[in-house]
mmCIF file of C-alpha atoms in Angstrom:
data_model
loop_
_atom_site.group_PDB
_atom_site.id
_atom_site.type_symbol
_atom_site.label_atom_id
_atom_site.label_comp_id
_atom_site.label_asym_id
_atom_site.label_seq_id
_atom_site.Cartn_x
_atom_site.Cartn_y
_atom_site.Cartn_z
ATOM 1 C CA MET A 1 18.538 -18.257 6.110
ATOM 2 C CA GLU A 2 15.210 -20.035 5.999
ATOM 3 C CA LEU A 3 11.963 -20.379 7.923
ATOM 4 C CA GLU A 4 11.535 -24.073 8.693
ATOM 5 C CA SER A 5 8.129 -23.892 10.378
ATOM 6 C CA LEU A 6 5.358 -21.490 11.325
ATOM 7 C CA THR A 7 2.703 -21.721 14.046
ATOM 8 C CA LEU A 8 -0.265 -19.357 14.311
ATOM 9 C CA LYS A 9 -2.702 -19.115 17.204
ATOM 10 C CA ASN A 10 -5.732 -16.828 16.941
ATOM 11 C CA TYR A 11 -4.044 -14.891 14.135
ATOM 12 C CA ARG A 12 -6.451 -13.290 11.642
ATOM 13 C CA ASN A 13 -8.600 -16.162 10.308
ATOM 14 C CA TYR A 14 -6.362 -18.920 11.712
ATOM 15 C CA GLY A 15 -7.246 -20.398 15.104
ATOM 16 C CA ASP A 16 -4.491 -22.997 15.429
ATOM 17 C CA LEU A 17 -2.184 -23.775 12.528
ATOM 18 C CA THR A 18 1.293 -25.269 12.129
ATOM 19 C CA LEU A 19 3.079 -25.591 8.792
ATOM 20 C CA GLU A 20 6.451 -27.056 7.781
ATOM 21 C CA PHE A 21 8.151 -25.486 4.783
ATOM 22 C CA SER A 22 10.509 -26.402 1.970
ATOM 23 C CA ASP A 23 13.866 -24.636 1.800
ATOM 24 C CA GLY A 24 13.052 -23.786 -1.844
ATOM 25 C CA VAL A 25 9.763 -22.416 -3.153
ATOM 26 C CA ASN A 26 6.550 -22.595 -1.110
ATOM 27 C CA VAL A 27 3.293 -21.664 -2.833
ATOM 28 C CA PHE A 28 -0.049 -20.744 -1.258
ATOM 29 C CA LEU A 29 -2.823 -21.152 -3.831
ATOM 30 C CA GLY A 30 -6.430 -20.072 -3.408
ATOM 31 C CA GLU A 31 -9.101 -17.574 -4.368
ATOM 32 C CA ASN A 32 -9.260 -14.102 -2.886
ATOM 33 C CA ALA A 33 -10.224 -13.626 0.785
ATOM 34 C CA GLN A 34 -9.323 -17.197 1.771
ATOM 35 C CA GLY A 35 -6.297 -16.367 3.942
ATOM 36 C CA LYS A 36 -3.305 -16.576 1.581
ATOM 37 C CA THR A 37 -2.070 -13.066 2.248
ATOM 38 C CA ASN A 38 -2.658 -13.527 5.988
ATOM 39 C CA LEU A 39 -0.085 -16.352 5.910
ATOM 40 C CA LEU A 40 2.452 -14.235 4.080
ATOM 41 C CA GLU A 41 1.745 -11.303 6.374
ATOM 42 C CA SER A 42 2.364 -13.476 9.441
ATOM 43 C CA ILE A 43 5.876 -14.307 8.177
ATOM 44 C CA TYR A 44 6.535 -10.609 7.596
ATOM 45 C CA VAL A 45 5.278 -9.796 11.092
ATOM 46 C CA LEU A 46 7.395 -12.572 12.620
ATOM 47 C CA ALA A 47 10.439 -10.923 11.039
ATOM 48 C CA LEU A 48 9.716 -7.243 11.637
ATOM 49 C CA ALA A 49 7.271 -7.251 14.569
ATOM 50 C CA ARG A 50 4.822 -5.144 12.564
ATOM 51 C CA SER A 51 2.457 -5.624 9.649
ATOM 52 C CA HIS A 52 2.781 -4.065 6.215
ATOM 53 C CA ARG A 53 -1.028 -3.986 5.940
ATOM 54 C CA THR A 54 -2.134 -2.309 9.156
ATOM 55 C CA SER A 55 -0.686 0.004 11.782
ATOM 56 C CA SER A 56 -2.838 -1.540 14.522
ATOM 57 C CA ASP A 57 -1.653 -4.767 16.139
ATOM 58 C CA LYS A 58 -5.236 -5.382 17.294
ATOM 59 C CA ASP A 59 -6.163 -6.137 13.683
ATOM 60 C CA LEU A 60 -3.917 -9.209 13.832
ATOM 61 C CA ILE A 61 -5.901 -10.829 16.649
ATOM 62 C CA GLN A 62 -8.738 -13.119 15.620
ATOM 63 C CA TRP A 63 -12.211 -11.767 16.222
ATOM 64 C CA SER A 64 -13.495 -12.412 19.787
ATOM 65 C CA GLU A 65 -10.024 -13.494 21.009
ATOM 66 C CA LYS A 66 -7.854 -11.517 23.439
ATOM 67 C CA GLU A 67 -4.421 -12.378 22.120
ATOM 68 C CA ALA A 68 -2.594 -13.870 19.144
ATOM 69 C CA THR A 69 0.747 -15.617 18.785
ATOM 70 C CA ILE A 70 3.076 -16.135 15.836
ATOM 71 C CA SER A 71 6.031 -18.450 16.270
ATOM 72 C CA GLY A 72 8.541 -20.020 13.947
ATOM 73 C CA ARG A 73 11.854 -21.814 13.722
ATOM 74 C CA VAL A 74 14.585 -20.047 11.755
ATOM 75 C CA LYS A 75 17.511 -21.962 10.331
ATOM 76 C CA ARG A 76 20.684 -19.935 9.882
ATOM 77 C CA ALA A 77 24.216 -20.840 8.837
ATOM 78 C CA ILE A 78 25.393 -21.477 12.389
ATOM 79 C CA SER A 79 22.229 -21.974 14.428
ATOM 80 C CA ASN A 80 18.526 -22.799 14.609
ATOM 81 C CA THR A 81 16.551 -20.112 16.415
ATOM 82 C CA PRO A 82 12.966 -20.219 17.694
ATOM 83 C CA LEU A 83 11.179 -16.861 17.430
ATOM 84 C CA SER A 84 7.799 -15.825 18.777
ATOM 85 C CA LEU A 85 5.585 -12.761 18.994
ATOM 86 C CA ASN A 86 2.572 -12.388 21.239
ATOM 87 C CA PHE A 87 -0.011 -9.646 20.699
ATOM 88 C CA SER A 88 -2.576 -8.598 23.293
ATOM 89 C CA ASN A 89 -4.244 -5.479 24.642
ATOM 90 C CA LYS A 90 -1.173 -5.100 26.883
ATOM 91 C CA GLY A 91 1.113 -4.739 23.867
ATOM 92 C CA LYS A 92 3.465 -7.192 22.188
ATOM 93 C CA LYS A 93 6.152 -9.461 23.526
ATOM 94 C CA ALA A 94 9.030 -10.677 21.363
ATOM 95 C CA ARG A 95 11.087 -13.732 22.237
ATOM 96 C CA VAL A 96 14.303 -15.133 20.761
ATOM 97 C CA ASN A 97 15.283 -18.612 21.912
ATOM 98 C CA HIS A 98 12.327 -18.353 24.352
ATOM 99 C CA LEU A 99 13.921 -15.302 26.034
ATOM 100 C CA GLU A 100 11.859 -12.106 26.055
ATOM 101 C CA GLN A 101 13.584 -9.147 24.414
ATOM 102 C CA SER A 102 13.380 -5.802 26.178
ATOM 103 C CA LYS A 103 13.757 -3.880 22.901
ATOM 104 C CA LEU A 104 12.399 -4.702 19.449
ATOM 105 C CA SER A 105 15.717 -3.549 17.976
ATOM 106 C CA GLN A 106 17.247 -6.629 19.651
ATOM 107 C CA TYR A 107 14.639 -8.843 17.981
ATOM 108 C CA ILE A 108 14.558 -7.494 14.420
ATOM 109 C CA GLY A 109 17.220 -9.038 12.226
ATOM 110 C CA GLN A 110 16.788 -12.597 13.505
ATOM 111 C CA LEU A 111 14.701 -13.342 10.396
ATOM 112 C CA ASN A 112 15.305 -11.131 7.371
ATOM 113 C CA VAL A 113 12.565 -10.880 4.750
ATOM 114 C CA ILE A 114 11.981 -9.021 1.517
ATOM 115 C CA LEU A 115 8.360 -8.488 0.482
ATOM 116 C CA PHE A 116 7.312 -7.856 -3.109
ATOM 117 C CA ALA A 117 3.628 -7.102 -3.692
ATOM 118 C CA PRO A 118 1.628 -5.312 -6.422
ATOM 119 C CA GLU A 119 1.544 -2.172 -4.281
ATOM 120 C CA ASP A 120 5.344 -2.063 -4.441
ATOM 121 C CA LEU A 121 4.878 -0.241 -7.736
ATOM 122 C CA GLU A 122 4.158 2.641 -5.382
ATOM 123 C CA LEU A 123 7.825 2.463 -4.474
ATOM 124 C CA VAL A 124 8.517 4.114 -7.823
ATOM 125 C CA LYS A 125 5.492 6.356 -8.348
ATOM 126 C CA GLY A 126 4.045 6.749 -4.847
ATOM 127 C CA ALA A 127 4.551 9.344 -2.140
ATOM 128 C CA PRO A 128 8.011 10.076 -0.664
ATOM 129 C CA SER A 129 6.880 8.498 2.620
ATOM 130 C CA VAL A 130 6.631 5.120 0.815
ATOM 131 C CA ARG A 131 10.263 5.329 -0.269
ATOM 132 C CA ARG A 132 11.470 6.508 3.146
ATOM 133 C CA ARG A 133 9.708 3.574 4.758
ATOM 134 C CA PHE A 134 11.286 1.240 2.210
ATOM 135 C CA ILE A 135 14.777 2.502 3.068
ATOM 136 C CA ASP A 136 14.197 2.333 6.818
ATOM 137 C CA MET A 137 12.609 -1.122 6.860
ATOM 138 C CA GLU A 138 15.126 -2.776 4.553
ATOM 139 C CA PHE A 139 18.284 -1.163 5.901
ATOM 140 C CA GLY A 140 17.036 -1.546 9.468
ATOM 141 C CA GLN A 141 17.051 -5.337 9.048
ATOM 142 C CA MET A 142 20.675 -5.254 7.927
ATOM 143 C CA ASN A 143 22.018 -2.739 10.426
ATOM 144 C CA PRO A 144 20.896 -2.701 14.093
ATOM 145 C CA LEU A 145 22.519 0.715 14.689
ATOM 146 C CA TYR A 146 20.508 2.236 11.845
ATOM 147 C CA LEU A 147 17.312 0.742 13.269
ATOM 148 C CA TYR A 148 18.146 2.165 16.702
ATOM 149 C CA ASN A 149 18.933 5.607 15.251
ATOM 150 C CA THR A 150 15.655 5.794 13.307
ATOM 151 C CA THR A 151 13.726 4.927 16.471
ATOM 152 C CA GLN A 152 15.572 7.629 18.415
ATOM 153 C CA TYR A 153 15.085 10.148 15.625
ATOM 154 C CA LYS A 154 11.324 9.640 15.575
ATOM 155 C CA ARG A 155 11.162 10.130 19.348
ATOM 156 C CA ILE A 156 13.220 13.350 19.256
ATOM 157 C CA LEU A 157 11.312 14.642 16.223
ATOM 158 C CA LYS A 158 7.965 14.140 17.966
ATOM 159 C CA GLU A 159 9.209 16.019 21.036
ATOM 160 C CA ARG A 160 10.724 18.814 18.933
ATOM 161 C CA ASN A 161 7.553 19.262 16.890
ATOM 162 C CA ALA A 162 5.511 19.452 20.087
ATOM 163 C CA TYR A 163 7.803 22.182 21.446
ATOM 164 C CA LEU A 164 7.737 24.108 18.162
ATOM 165 C CA LYS A 165 3.946 24.025 18.373
ATOM 166 C CA ARG A 166 4.130 25.527 21.869
ATOM 167 C CA LEU A 167 6.399 28.295 20.560
ATOM 168 C CA GLN A 168 4.027 28.887 17.651
ATOM 169 C CA LEU A 169 1.084 29.271 20.015
ATOM 170 C CA LYS A 170 3.206 31.490 22.304
ATOM 171 C CA GLN A 171 2.690 29.100 25.216
ATOM 172 C CA THR A 172 6.421 29.602 25.825
ATOM 173 C CA THR A 173 9.157 31.907 24.525
ATOM 174 C CA ASP A 174 12.163 29.960 25.844
ATOM 175 C CA THR A 175 14.260 28.615 22.948
ATOM 176 C CA VAL A 176 16.939 27.003 25.110
ATOM 177 C CA PHE A 177 15.094 23.681 25.164
ATOM 178 C CA LEU A 178 14.642 23.950 21.403
ATOM 179 C CA ASP A 179 18.432 24.232 21.118
ATOM 180 C CA VAL A 180 18.816 21.022 23.126
ATOM 181 C CA LEU A 181 16.303 19.154 20.977
ATOM 182 C CA SER A 182 17.882 20.515 17.790
ATOM 183 C CA GLU A 183 21.307 19.253 18.845
ATOM 184 C CA GLN A 184 19.897 15.810 19.593
ATOM 185 C CA LEU A 185 18.036 15.722 16.269
ATOM 186 C CA VAL A 186 21.141 16.750 14.338
ATOM 187 C CA ASN A 187 23.436 14.215 16.022
ATOM 188 C CA VAL A 188 21.127 11.274 15.286
ATOM 189 C CA GLY A 189 19.848 12.592 11.954
ATOM 190 C CA ALA A 190 23.343 13.059 10.519
ATOM 191 C CA GLN A 191 24.099 9.388 11.137
ATOM 192 C CA ILE A 192 20.877 8.418 9.345
ATOM 193 C CA LEU A 193 21.663 10.655 6.355
ATOM 194 C CA LEU A 194 25.167 9.234 5.985
ATOM 195 C CA ALA A 195 23.927 5.635 6.315
ATOM 196 C CA ARG A 196 21.155 6.164 3.742
ATOM 197 C CA GLU A 197 23.608 7.632 1.240
ATOM 198 C CA SER A 198 25.877 4.609 1.667
ATOM 199 C CA PHE A 199 23.008 2.104 1.489
ATOM 200 C CA LEU A 200 21.553 3.587 -1.680
ATOM 201 C CA LYS A 201 24.931 3.575 -3.447
ATOM 202 C CA LYS A 202 25.259 -0.144 -2.735
ATOM 203 C CA LEU A 203 21.662 -0.766 -3.796
ATOM 204 C CA GLU A 204 22.252 1.096 -7.069
ATOM 205 C CA GLN A 205 25.346 -0.994 -7.814
ATOM 206 C CA ALA A 206 23.371 -4.195 -7.239
ATOM 207 C CA ALA A 207 20.289 -3.043 -9.192
ATOM 208 C CA GLN A 208 21.987 -1.647 -12.295
ATOM 209 C CA PRO A 209 23.048 -4.949 -13.925
ATOM 210 C CA ILE A 210 19.681 -6.553 -13.092
ATOM 211 C CA HIS A 211 17.784 -3.629 -14.611
ATOM 212 C CA ALA A 212 20.004 -3.660 -17.708
ATOM 213 C CA GLU A 213 19.385 -7.379 -18.206
ATOM 214 C CA ILE A 214 15.602 -7.116 -17.853
ATOM 215 C CA SER A 215 15.530 -4.194 -20.317
ATOM 216 C CA ASP A 216 17.782 -6.059 -22.801
ATOM 217 C CA GLN A 217 20.599 -3.532 -22.168
ATOM 218 C CA ARG A 218 18.453 -0.655 -23.445
ATOM 219 C CA GLU A 219 18.161 1.179 -20.125
ATOM 220 C CA THR A 220 20.429 2.410 -17.345
ATOM 221 C CA LEU A 221 19.145 2.887 -13.803
ATOM 222 C CA HIS A 222 20.411 5.416 -11.263
ATOM 223 C CA LEU A 223 19.209 6.030 -7.701
ATOM 224 C CA VAL A 224 19.347 9.616 -6.450
ATOM 225 C CA TYR A 225 18.960 10.477 -2.779
ATOM 226 C CA ASN A 226 17.223 13.843 -2.556
ATOM 227 C CA SER A 227 17.915 15.143 0.925
ATOM 228 C CA SER A 228 16.360 18.237 2.460
ATOM 229 C CA VAL A 229 19.785 18.796 4.047
ATOM 230 C CA ASN A 230 22.278 20.048 1.494
ATOM 231 C CA PHE A 231 25.447 18.031 2.121
ATOM 232 C CA ASP A 232 28.171 16.711 -0.143
ATOM 233 C CA GLU A 233 28.152 12.944 -0.690
ATOM 234 C CA LYS A 234 31.881 13.001 0.121
ATOM 235 C CA ASP A 235 31.264 14.544 3.564
ATOM 236 C CA ASP A 236 32.116 12.571 6.687
ATOM 237 C CA LEU A 237 29.913 12.528 9.798
ATOM 238 C CA ALA A 238 31.287 15.853 11.035
ATOM 239 C CA GLY A 239 30.557 17.485 7.674
ATOM 240 C CA VAL A 240 27.001 16.177 7.493
ATOM 241 C CA THR A 241 26.371 17.179 11.120
ATOM 242 C CA ALA A 242 27.582 20.722 10.431
ATOM 243 C CA ALA A 243 25.428 20.984 7.293
ATOM 244 C CA PHE A 244 22.328 19.766 9.147
ATOM 245 C CA GLU A 245 22.945 22.112 12.082
ATOM 246 C CA SER A 246 23.420 25.116 9.778
ATOM 247 C CA ALA A 247 20.288 24.292 7.787
ATOM 248 C CA LEU A 248 18.159 24.016 10.943
ATOM 249 C CA LEU A 249 19.379 27.387 12.221
ATOM 250 C CA LYS A 250 18.405 29.053 8.942
ATOM 251 C CA GLN A 251 14.908 27.562 9.186
ATOM 252 C CA ARG A 252 14.306 28.362 12.866
ATOM 253 C CA THR A 253 12.031 31.381 12.435
ATOM 254 C CA ARG A 254 9.962 29.605 9.782
ATOM 255 C CA GLU A 255 9.767 26.400 11.850
ATOM 256 C CA ILE A 256 8.411 28.311 14.848
ATOM 257 C CA MET A 257 5.906 30.047 12.599
ATOM 258 C CA MET A 258 4.820 26.681 11.118
ATOM 259 C CA GLY A 259 5.077 24.719 14.385
ATOM 260 C CA SER A 260 6.905 21.876 12.674
ATOM 261 C CA THR A 261 10.391 20.580 11.800
ATOM 262 C CA LEU A 262 10.819 21.407 8.129
ATOM 263 C CA LEU A 263 13.938 19.462 7.189
ATOM 264 C CA GLY A 264 15.782 16.295 8.059
ATOM 265 C CA PRO A 265 15.627 12.582 7.137
ATOM 266 C CA HIS A 266 11.840 12.590 7.645
ATOM 267 C CA ARG A 267 11.512 14.986 4.671
ATOM 268 C CA ASP A 268 13.828 13.233 2.230
ATOM 269 C CA ASP A 269 13.080 11.276 -0.925
ATOM 270 C CA LEU A 270 14.539 8.720 -3.318
ATOM 271 C CA GLN A 271 14.416 9.242 -7.083
ATOM 272 C CA PHE A 272 14.696 6.553 -9.762
ATOM 273 C CA ILE A 273 16.336 7.770 -12.972
ATOM 274 C CA VAL A 274 16.160 5.634 -16.138
ATOM 275 C CA ASN A 275 18.086 6.898 -19.163
ATOM 276 C CA ASP A 276 18.325 10.362 -17.560
ATOM 277 C CA ASN A 277 14.545 10.601 -16.969
ATOM 278 C CA ASP A 278 12.602 10.403 -13.720
ATOM 279 C CA VAL A 279 10.793 7.098 -14.231
ATOM 280 C CA ALA A 280 8.000 8.106 -11.835
ATOM 281 C CA VAL A 281 7.112 11.063 -14.069
ATOM 282 C CA PHE A 282 8.210 10.086 -17.567
ATOM 283 C CA GLY A 283 8.459 6.286 -17.427
ATOM 284 C CA SER A 284 5.931 3.892 -18.874
ATOM 285 C CA GLN A 285 4.170 1.403 -16.617
ATOM 286 C CA GLY A 286 6.518 -1.255 -17.977
ATOM 287 C CA GLN A 287 9.565 0.799 -17.049
ATOM 288 C CA GLN A 288 8.154 1.423 -13.584
ATOM 289 C CA ARG A 289 7.588 -2.318 -13.094
ATOM 290 C CA THR A 290 11.083 -3.132 -14.337
ATOM 291 C CA THR A 291 12.569 -0.598 -11.914
ATOM 292 C CA ALA A 292 10.610 -1.942 -8.943
ATOM 293 C CA LEU A 293 11.534 -5.529 -9.837
ATOM 294 C CA ALA A 294 15.231 -4.706 -10.293
ATOM 295 C CA VAL A 295 15.383 -2.935 -6.935
ATOM 296 C CA LYS A 296 13.649 -5.812 -5.132
ATOM 297 C CA LEU A 297 15.955 -8.402 -6.688
ATOM 298 C CA ALA A 298 18.966 -6.235 -5.862
ATOM 299 C CA GLU A 299 17.894 -6.215 -2.216
ATOM 300 C CA ILE A 300 18.359 -9.986 -2.074
ATOM 301 C CA ASP A 301 22.020 -9.810 -3.021
ATOM 302 C CA LEU A 302 22.666 -6.684 -0.958
ATOM 303 C CA MET A 303 21.211 -8.263 2.157
ATOM 304 C CA GLN A 304 23.425 -11.295 1.620
ATOM 305 C CA GLN A 305 26.463 -9.027 1.278
ATOM 306 C CA GLU A 306 25.618 -7.093 4.448
ATOM 307 C CA THR A 307 24.527 -9.967 6.712
ATOM 308 C CA GLY A 308 26.275 -12.998 5.218
ATOM 309 C CA GLU A 309 22.968 -14.781 4.533
ATOM 310 C CA TYR A 310 20.211 -14.566 1.961
ATOM 311 C CA PRO A 311 16.839 -13.310 3.228
ATOM 312 C CA VAL A 312 13.473 -15.021 2.865
ATOM 313 C CA LEU A 313 11.530 -13.682 -0.131
ATOM 314 C CA LEU A 314 7.763 -13.063 0.047
ATOM 315 C CA LEU A 315 5.883 -12.632 -3.249
ATOM 316 C CA ASP A 316 2.297 -11.616 -2.575
ATOM 317 C CA ASP A 317 0.177 -12.142 -5.713
ATOM 318 C CA VAL A 318 2.872 -10.471 -7.787
ATOM 319 C CA LEU A 319 3.334 -12.974 -10.640
ATOM 320 C CA SER A 320 0.020 -12.087 -12.270
ATOM 321 C CA GLU A 321 1.122 -8.426 -12.310
ATOM 322 C CA LEU A 322 4.259 -9.191 -14.351
ATOM 323 C CA ASP A 323 4.510 -10.125 -18.008
ATOM 324 C CA ALA A 324 6.229 -13.362 -19.070
ATOM 325 C CA ASN A 325 9.618 -11.679 -19.526
ATOM 326 C CA ARG A 326 9.651 -10.146 -16.040
ATOM 327 C CA GLN A 327 8.267 -13.337 -14.476
ATOM 328 C CA THR A 328 11.103 -15.272 -16.078
ATOM 329 C CA HIS A 329 13.777 -12.903 -14.756
ATOM 330 C CA LEU A 330 12.271 -12.979 -11.291
ATOM 331 C CA LEU A 331 11.948 -16.759 -11.057
ATOM 332 C CA LEU A 332 15.375 -17.484 -12.551
ATOM 333 C CA ALA A 333 16.955 -14.991 -10.149
ATOM 334 C CA ILE A 334 15.568 -16.755 -7.060
ATOM 335 C CA GLN A 335 15.802 -20.354 -8.261
ATOM 336 C CA ASP A 336 17.889 -22.520 -5.899
ATOM 337 C CA LYS A 337 19.136 -19.361 -4.200
ATOM 338 C CA VAL A 338 16.641 -18.035 -1.677
ATOM 339 C CA GLN A 339 13.698 -19.547 0.193
ATOM 340 C CA THR A 340 10.569 -18.091 -1.350
ATOM 341 C CA PHE A 341 6.884 -17.873 -0.425
ATOM 342 C CA ILE A 342 4.406 -17.120 -3.209
ATOM 343 C CA THR A 343 0.684 -16.401 -3.010
ATOM 344 C CA ALA A 344 -1.443 -16.665 -6.151
ATOM 345 C CA PRO A 345 -4.918 -17.757 -7.298
ATOM 346 C CA SER A 346 -3.063 -20.247 -9.550
ATOM 347 C CA LEU A 347 0.450 -20.699 -10.868
ATOM 348 C CA THR A 348 1.146 -19.159 -14.254
ATOM 349 C CA ASP A 349 2.509 -21.296 -17.091
ATOM 350 C CA VAL A 350 5.879 -19.573 -16.716
ATOM 351 C CA ALA A 351 5.971 -20.378 -13.017
ATOM 352 C CA ARG A 352 5.026 -24.015 -13.594
ATOM 353 C CA GLN A 353 7.870 -24.354 -16.084
ATOM 354 C CA LEU A 354 10.557 -22.594 -14.050
ATOM 355 C CA ILE A 355 9.939 -23.482 -10.399
ATOM 356 C CA HIS A 356 11.692 -26.686 -9.404
ATOM 357 C CA THR A 357 9.562 -28.938 -7.172
ATOM 358 C CA PRO A 358 7.556 -26.287 -5.314
ATOM 359 C CA LYS A 359 5.787 -27.200 -2.083
ATOM 360 C CA VAL A 360 2.184 -26.218 -2.805
ATOM 361 C CA PHE A 361 -0.426 -25.455 -0.144
ATOM 362 C CA HIS A 362 -4.076 -24.947 -1.094
ATOM 363 C CA VAL A 363 -5.911 -22.378 1.027
ATOM 364 C CA LYS A 364 -9.697 -22.328 1.348
ATOM 365 C CA HIS A 365 -11.643 -20.599 4.137
ATOM 366 C CA GLY A 366 -8.576 -20.685 6.375
ATOM 367 C CA GLU A 367 -8.069 -24.424 5.887
ATOM 368 C CA ILE A 368 -4.755 -25.634 4.459
ATOM 369 C CA THR A 369 -4.213 -28.781 2.401
ATOM 370 C CA LEU A 370 -0.883 -29.894 0.988
ATOM 371 C CA GLU A 371 -0.779 -30.723 -2.707
ATOM 372 C CA THR A 372 0.659 -34.159 -3.354
ATOM 373 C CA GLU A 373 2.761 -34.956 -6.383
ATOM 374 C CA ASN A 374 1.088 -36.985 -9.121
#
């Protein structure tokens, strides 16, 4: 899978821009605040219909303009597909092959991307919400049913929390509707729990040899899914559903008192264990970086296994955050394998040596110039 071209209209600091890309490595060079990350962000948004930098779509629209459009042409194994997203004060419209999609779940997955940025160190040492979002965003690209279930779960959870708040405030005493919402939450949530467990096992299998190689065989990585619902990893859907239902019943009185749903996929976490230690707590910064890098590289292969095609890789100013050893492992892992977009103030010596014929764009004040070979 590759992104052949990108067109931006009134997006961030770009009024009207069209770029054609290499199927190998594409590099955006420039100083800070020139628009490099905006370009990378636009590719991410084109894929996932949302930004990783802001929760407000209005932030994507150029100042004084009323709407913005991102469009691109995606080349896949069996087809070429035009994609476009339009953002305005009326919302966003997603089109595949020029046909508007009624649901974003029908749009996401047309272009699969993996983003690696300096803040991805937070994947290891940040809040549980960071890791839950990581699981949902990455697995959602690979599995449309999972994406649909997470959307449904959030809707039911919001409604259930609102009703628990009413019970807490004694605005109602009827728990029949709570039973209905609980059943809906359990049915969808159990599918999410089972899918996450399966996804993380596959991710661990892909990440372990990469992590061992980067650490010169000195370290072993394990991923542990810490669920607020106590179920056995060998349980089938019926077993997980029963465990979730039982756990919710035990928490009912406390949930009404707190006015909030206290367990479920929205409360779960992912733990990274290196040589039997929690790397977030006991790992050095180097170990944390190695873990984050191994997991990101593992995603590339896992996505290819699940979808049949490699994703597009986005590296946002990440090379300068890695030492020469980790840079080398990263660049050798992607070489001639996956289309890659890199932002950086300048290319490191390691990158210059290892990247074969990159297509280099220079970015200055939102203007793009293509570097020509000497």
